[in-house]
């Protein structure tokens, strides 16, 4: 197996953060995650679904009422 080093900020890095950095919300989702939709000002919409696909910016969520929709990750909250 491969060894993993503890997560710690590198003091040697300069410039913009790499694409591997977690989202500012710390709420990055992966396929299989259960999520709740968020509306204006981060208020929960009461809609729940399961992430089907996800990338750095958005995710495809299969909502429980069976509408598949692509949503921007900041409008999702993991549950």
Steps between C-alpha positions, in 0.01 A plus 500: 500500500598863475565710807299818550641810659295702748307792353683820579536827311822534308697811587698471177210537257444829321238628261135407468374186673510188288185342362545221753418738785163429666216742434482797732182360652670173589184338363645321198271218394571167338270258318281319751484792744159594634442872459239765566438784258563855620309803376561870546740593783573133561151424627418129459233429240391175659595306188722197552688295246802287425806622310546312171804685363716777639794716401670805651215738423174318470323172542225295341249415769218251468233659717262276691210625290692360200609819325864470401658843499844653489557737787783723615666347805466805727122442476538152647537393859612153598257321731 
